Structures are given as structure tokens and as C-alpha cells.
Short mmCIF file of C-alpha atoms in Angstrom, two decimals:
data_model
loop_
_atom_site.label_atom_id
_atom_site.label_comp_id
_atom_site.label_asym_id
_atom_site.label_seq_id
_atom_site.Cartn_x
_atom_site.Cartn_y
_atom_site.Cartn_z
CA MET A 5 0.00 0.00 0.00
CA GLU A 6 1.38 3.32 -1.15
CA VAL A 7 1.55 6.23 1.20
CA HIS A 8 1.08 9.68 -0.35
CA HIS A 9 3.04 12.46 1.23
CA HIS A 10 1.67 16.02 0.81
CA PRO A 11 4.31 18.55 -0.07
CA LYS A 12 5.19 20.89 2.66
CA VAL A 13 3.70 24.36 2.19
CA GLU A 14 6.05 26.89 3.49
CA LYS A 15 4.26 29.41 5.63
CA LYS A 16 4.78 33.09 4.74
CA ASN A 17 5.85 35.34 7.44
CA PHE A 18 4.34 38.77 8.13
CA LYS A 19 7.02 40.58 6.14
CA GLU A 20 6.19 38.66 2.95
CA TYR A 21 2.44 39.27 3.39
CA PHE A 22 3.13 42.95 3.94
CA LEU A 23 5.30 43.15 0.82
CA GLU A 24 2.60 41.48 -1.28
CA PHE A 25 0.01 43.88 0.11
CA LEU A 26 2.31 46.82 -0.57
CA MET A 27 2.89 45.74 -4.17
CA ILE A 28 -0.85 45.35 -4.83
CA PHE A 29 -1.55 48.68 -3.16
CA LEU A 30 1.12 50.41 -5.24
CA ALA A 31 -0.15 48.82 -8.43
CA VAL A 32 -3.71 49.98 -7.75
CA THR A 33 -2.55 53.45 -6.69
CA LEU A 34 -0.30 53.89 -9.71
CA GLY A 35 -3.10 52.70 -11.97
CA PHE A 36 -5.42 55.28 -10.39
CA PHE A 37 -2.88 58.08 -10.87
CA ALA A 38 -2.15 56.95 -14.41
CA GLU A 39 -5.86 57.05 -15.26
CA ASN A 40 -6.17 60.52 -13.70
CA ILE A 41 -3.18 61.75 -15.68
CA ARG A 42 -4.63 60.29 -18.87
CA GLU A 43 -7.99 61.97 -18.22
CA ASN A 44 -6.30 65.29 -17.43
CA ILE A 45 -4.29 65.15 -20.65
CA SER A 46 -7.45 64.33 -22.60
CA ASP A 47 -9.43 67.10 -20.85
CA ASN A 48 -6.65 69.64 -21.44
CA LYS A 49 -6.54 68.76 -25.11
CA GLN A 50 -10.33 68.96 -25.41
CA GLU A 51 -10.44 72.24 -23.48
CA ASN A 52 -7.86 73.77 -25.82
CA GLU A 53 -9.73 72.54 -28.90
CA TYR A 54 -13.00 74.03 -27.65
CA ALA A 55 -11.25 77.33 -26.94
CA ARG A 56 -9.82 77.47 -30.47
CA SER A 57 -13.18 76.61 -32.01
CA MET A 58 -14.96 79.22 -29.89
CA ILE A 59 -12.45 81.90 -30.89
CA ILE A 60 -13.28 81.19 -34.55
CA ASP A 61 -17.00 81.56 -33.75
CA LEU A 62 -16.37 84.81 -31.87
CA LYS A 63 -14.30 86.30 -34.68
CA ASN A 64 -17.10 85.50 -37.09
CA ASP A 65 -19.54 87.14 -34.67
CA ALA A 66 -17.40 90.30 -34.45
CA ASN A 67 -17.29 90.55 -38.25
CA MET A 68 -21.05 90.02 -38.42
CA TYR A 69 -21.71 92.75 -35.83
CA ASN A 70 -19.68 95.18 -37.94
CA SER A 71 -21.60 94.20 -41.09
CA PHE A 72 -24.98 94.58 -39.44
CA ASP A 73 -23.91 97.87 -37.86
CA SER A 74 -23.28 99.21 -41.39
CA LEU A 75 -26.54 97.64 -42.56
CA SER A 76 -28.57 99.33 -39.82
CA LEU A 77 -26.89 102.65 -40.56
CA GLY A 78 -27.84 102.29 -44.24
CA TYR A 79 -31.46 101.56 -43.31
CA CYS A 80 -31.46 104.63 -41.03
CA ASN A 81 -30.31 106.79 -43.94
CA MET A 82 -33.15 105.43 -46.08
CA VAL A 83 -35.74 106.22 -43.39
CA ASP A 84 -34.17 109.66 -42.91
CA THR A 85 -34.64 110.40 -46.62
CA ILE A 86 -38.30 109.28 -46.57
CA LEU A 87 -39.14 111.31 -43.45
CA GLY A 88 -37.23 114.33 -44.70
CA SER A 89 -39.07 114.24 -48.04
CA LEU A 90 -42.46 113.97 -46.31
CA LYS A 91 -41.60 116.83 -43.99
CA ILE A 92 -40.88 119.29 -46.80
CA ASN A 93 -43.56 117.83 -49.11
CA SER A 94 -40.87 117.05 -51.68
CA PRO A 95 -41.95 116.61 -55.31
CA ASN A 96 -39.30 113.86 -55.63
CA THR A 97 -41.79 111.14 -54.76
CA GLY A 98 -40.10 108.51 -56.95
CA LYS A 99 -37.23 108.18 -54.51
CA MET A 100 -39.69 107.90 -51.61
CA TYR A 101 -41.55 105.12 -53.41
CA TYR A 102 -38.33 103.27 -54.14
CA LEU A 103 -36.93 103.52 -50.61
CA ALA A 104 -40.23 102.58 -48.96
CA ARG A 105 -40.52 99.51 -51.20
CA ARG A 106 -36.89 98.61 -50.80
CA LEU A 107 -36.99 98.74 -47.00
CA THR A 108 -39.65 96.04 -46.79
CA MET A 109 -37.65 93.79 -49.15
CA LEU A 110 -34.34 93.98 -47.32
CA GLY A 111 -33.01 91.44 -44.83
CA SER A 112 -33.03 91.72 -41.06
CA ALA A 113 -30.83 94.25 -39.29
CA ALA A 114 -30.57 91.88 -36.29
CA PRO A 115 -27.61 89.49 -36.73
CA SER A 116 -28.06 85.74 -36.64
CA LEU A 117 -25.06 84.56 -34.67
CA ASN A 118 -23.02 81.36 -34.60
CA ALA A 119 -23.14 79.53 -31.27
CA LYS A 120 -22.03 76.15 -32.68
CA THR A 121 -19.21 75.49 -30.20
CA TYR A 122 -21.16 76.79 -27.20
CA LEU A 123 -24.21 74.67 -28.03
CA GLN A 124 -22.02 71.60 -28.52
CA MET A 125 -20.38 72.17 -25.13
CA THR A 126 -23.69 72.63 -23.32
CA SER A 127 -25.35 69.63 -24.98
CA THR A 128 -22.45 67.25 -24.26
CA GLY A 129 -21.63 68.53 -20.77
CA ALA A 130 -18.19 69.60 -21.98
CA PHE A 131 -18.21 72.70 -19.78
CA ARG A 132 -16.70 70.46 -17.08
CA VAL A 133 -13.35 70.63 -18.92
CA ILE A 134 -13.20 74.42 -18.36
CA LYS A 135 -11.03 74.53 -15.26
CA HIS A 136 -11.35 78.20 -14.35
CA GLN A 137 -14.79 79.34 -13.23
CA ARG A 138 -14.17 82.91 -14.39
CA ILE A 139 -13.61 81.64 -17.95
CA ALA A 140 -16.82 79.58 -17.85
CA ASP A 141 -18.70 82.59 -16.43
CA SER A 142 -17.36 84.89 -19.16
CA ILE A 143 -18.47 82.44 -21.86
CA ALA A 144 -21.93 82.00 -20.31
CA LEU A 145 -22.44 85.78 -19.99
CA TYR A 146 -21.53 86.41 -23.61
CA TYR A 147 -23.86 83.73 -24.96
CA GLN A 148 -26.64 84.92 -22.67
CA LEU A 149 -26.26 88.31 -24.38
CA MET A 150 -26.47 86.56 -27.75
CA LYS A 151 -29.88 85.11 -26.88
CA SER A 152 -31.29 88.62 -26.60
CA PHE A 153 -30.75 89.09 -30.34
CA ASP A 154 -33.53 86.55 -30.94
CA SER A 155 -36.08 88.77 -29.19
CA TRP A 156 -34.72 91.88 -30.94
CA SER A 157 -35.18 90.11 -34.26
CA ASP A 158 -38.84 89.53 -33.34
CA ILE A 159 -39.24 93.22 -32.48
CA GLU A 160 -37.73 94.20 -35.82
CA ARG A 161 -40.14 91.90 -37.65
CA THR A 162 -43.02 93.63 -35.84
CA ARG A 163 -41.68 97.06 -36.83
CA VAL A 164 -41.32 96.09 -40.50
CA ASN A 165 -44.82 94.55 -40.50
CA SER A 166 -46.12 97.86 -39.15
CA LEU A 167 -44.49 99.66 -42.08
CA ILE A 168 -46.10 97.22 -44.51
CA ALA A 169 -49.49 97.75 -42.86
CA VAL A 170 -49.30 101.54 -43.02
CA ASN A 171 -47.70 102.03 -46.44
CA ASP A 172 -51.06 101.59 -48.17
CA LYS A 173 -52.18 104.92 -46.69
CA LEU A 174 -49.58 106.76 -48.75
CA PHE A 175 -48.25 104.71 -51.66
CA ASN A 176 -49.98 103.42 -54.79
CA ALA A 177 -50.13 99.61 -54.81
CA ASP A 178 -49.65 99.32 -58.57
CA VAL A 179 -46.48 101.41 -58.42
CA PHE A 180 -45.24 99.38 -55.49
CA PHE A 181 -45.74 96.15 -57.43
CA SER A 182 -43.97 97.58 -60.49
CA LEU A 183 -41.05 98.59 -58.27
CA TYR A 184 -40.94 95.12 -56.74
CA LYS A 185 -40.67 93.45 -60.13
CA ALA A 186 -38.12 95.97 -61.37
CA ILE A 187 -35.96 95.48 -58.24
CA GLU A 188 -36.31 91.69 -58.28
CA PHE A 189 -35.39 91.31 -61.95
CA LYS A 190 -32.92 94.23 -62.00
CA SER A 191 -34.94 95.74 -64.81
CA ASP A 192 -34.00 98.93 -66.67
CA SER A 193 -37.51 100.15 -65.91
CA LEU A 194 -36.56 100.77 -62.28
CA GLN A 195 -34.96 104.15 -62.93
CA GLN A 196 -37.85 105.11 -65.23
CA ILE A 197 -40.37 104.44 -62.44
CA ILE A 198 -38.30 106.47 -59.97
CA ASN A 199 -37.87 109.36 -62.41
CA SER A 200 -41.60 109.45 -63.15
CA ASN A 201 -42.23 110.63 -59.57
CA PRO A 202 -45.61 108.87 -59.12
CA ALA A 203 -48.08 110.75 -56.96
CA LEU A 204 -48.81 109.86 -53.37
CA ILE A 205 -52.40 108.70 -52.96
CA THR A 206 -53.25 111.14 -50.16
CA ASN A 207 -52.46 114.57 -48.79
CA ASP A 208 -54.33 113.88 -45.57
CA VAL A 209 -52.17 115.06 -42.66
CA HIS A 210 -53.45 112.30 -40.36
CA ASP A 211 -52.58 109.54 -42.82
CA ILE A 212 -49.17 111.07 -43.49
CA ASN A 213 -48.59 111.40 -39.74
CA ALA A 214 -49.51 107.73 -39.20
CA VAL A 215 -46.96 106.68 -41.84
CA LYS A 216 -44.27 108.94 -40.41
CA MET A 217 -44.90 107.58 -36.91
CA GLN A 218 -44.22 103.98 -37.96
CA TYR A 219 -41.06 104.97 -39.83
CA GLN A 220 -39.85 106.86 -36.76
CA TYR A 221 -40.41 103.78 -34.58
CA TYR A 222 -38.42 101.69 -37.05
CA TYR A 223 -35.69 104.32 -37.14
CA GLY A 224 -35.45 104.27 -33.34
CA PHE A 225 -35.17 100.48 -33.35
CA LEU A 226 -32.35 100.63 -35.92
CA LYS A 227 -30.44 103.17 -33.84
CA LEU A 228 -30.73 100.89 -30.81
CA MET A 229 -29.48 97.96 -32.91
CA ILE A 230 -26.37 99.96 -33.84
CA VAL A 231 -25.62 100.49 -30.13
CA ARG A 232 -26.31 96.80 -29.39
CA ASP A 233 -24.07 95.66 -32.25
CA LEU A 234 -21.21 97.86 -31.04
CA PHE A 235 -21.57 96.58 -27.46
CA ALA A 236 -21.82 92.93 -28.52
CA SER A 237 -18.80 93.35 -30.82
CA ALA A 238 -16.77 94.76 -27.91
CA GLN A 239 -17.85 91.82 -25.71
CA ALA A 240 -16.90 89.29 -28.38
CA LYS A 241 -13.45 90.86 -28.79
CA LYS A 242 -13.01 90.93 -25.02
CA LEU A 243 -13.83 87.22 -24.73
CA ILE A 244 -11.46 86.44 -27.62
CA ALA A 245 -8.65 88.21 -25.76
CA VAL A 246 -9.43 86.28 -22.53
CA LEU A 247 -9.41 82.91 -24.33
CA GLU A 248 -6.26 83.66 -26.31
CA LYS A 249 -4.42 84.69 -23.15
CA GLU A 250 -5.66 81.76 -21.06
CA TYR A 251 -4.88 79.10 -23.67
CA HIS A 252 -1.81 80.77 -25.21
CA ILE A 253 -3.42 80.97 -28.66
CA THR A 254 -1.67 83.39 -30.99
CA GLU A 255 -3.31 82.57 -34.33
#
């Protein structure tokens, strides 16, 4: 009968157990730090990319503010001419007809801004990568200002609709339609219509006053938009400078 002998298992002393524990602890700890370092590197890279992308958006915004500032100023000059002509009862009605028709065909004086990067950051929760609260606050304040342009655009639409509603008190509809077609198709007849100085359909002071009132309201709105554009442009440039300094962007 065979006798099986179990191999002797050498007992570990406390020092060996402690060393094993220490090695496992160090491995876990180093893994934790390595993961944190990896995440920080990834976050830093992402933060820098968002900053660069936002600077591009802001530069586009600043250019757009300048364009719409010039646009609003041009619209103001057109309204000035109409009101001035009505005030002195000018016989040059053709220009009044043209400018009144043109104003209701032109685009909005309220800029439509690009918030692509900001919207992406808010929708994905990427604001967490912005380490400095003052930077995050500056970004949020600027884009809060941007939202106000949506309501100003609605106000402008109301003002232009008021002009459309009141123009029939003063201007002949057939002439207006002829002007529309001439403007749309860049027809040679445009200058002929203007030079013909078509008559206004009324001399009633109350009707003329109602028309002038709506043009004055629109003029006031445009002047406010110029101030808003200048302020928003300054804020965009200020935020660009903050981001460029913070993230060492020199492009």
C-alpha cells in the first residue's frame, strides 16, 4: 500500500504578506494616478480645442456685428430720406416710393449669430473641462447676451410689419408692385419708375402722420441695434482676448 506524502507548504511570514500587500496597493494606486493623468491630458486637449473653435465663432460674430452695424446705418439713412421728403412735401416722390418699397424687401438688421461650439459644449456637458470658473462665467455671460438678439429680431419683424401695414395709406399699390418686379429682376424700368415721380395717394395730414410715426419707430429700433451691435462686438473681442491669453493661442 502506497503512502502519499503532501508537499510541505512553506508558511509566509508577516514581512512577505506585507510586501505582497504593498505591491498590490502600489499597483492599484499607480493605476489610479495613471488614469487621472490620462484623463487630465485628454481634458486639457479637449479644453484647448473648444477654446480654439470658440475663438473662430467669436471672430465670425465680431465681423457680423460690424456688417450689421453698417446695414442698420444704411437703413437709417433710407428712413431719414423718406421722413425728410415727407416733412418738406418734396416733389421727388419717386425716390420715396423706391426707398419705402426697398426697406420692406431687405433682410433683417438683427444678426443671426453662430453659437455652434457653445451649443455643442452645453449639450455634451463639456463645460466640465473648463477649469477656471471665471472663464466659464465669461463664456456664459456672452452667450446669454447673444440670446437677446432673438427677441430683438422679433421686435424688428413687428416694426417692419407695421411699415407694410401703413404704407397703403400713402403709396400706390400698382407702383409698389412695379417697383418690386423691377428690383427683383434688375430691370432697366426701375430708374424710369423712380424718375416718373408717381403721386402719393393722399395729402391727408393724419394719414401722413400715421406713416411717419411707424417709420420713426423703425428708425429708433435701428439706432438701438447699432448700439447693441457695437456693445456685442466689444464683448466678443473681449472674450477672444481672454481665451487667447488663457490658452496661449496666438493665431
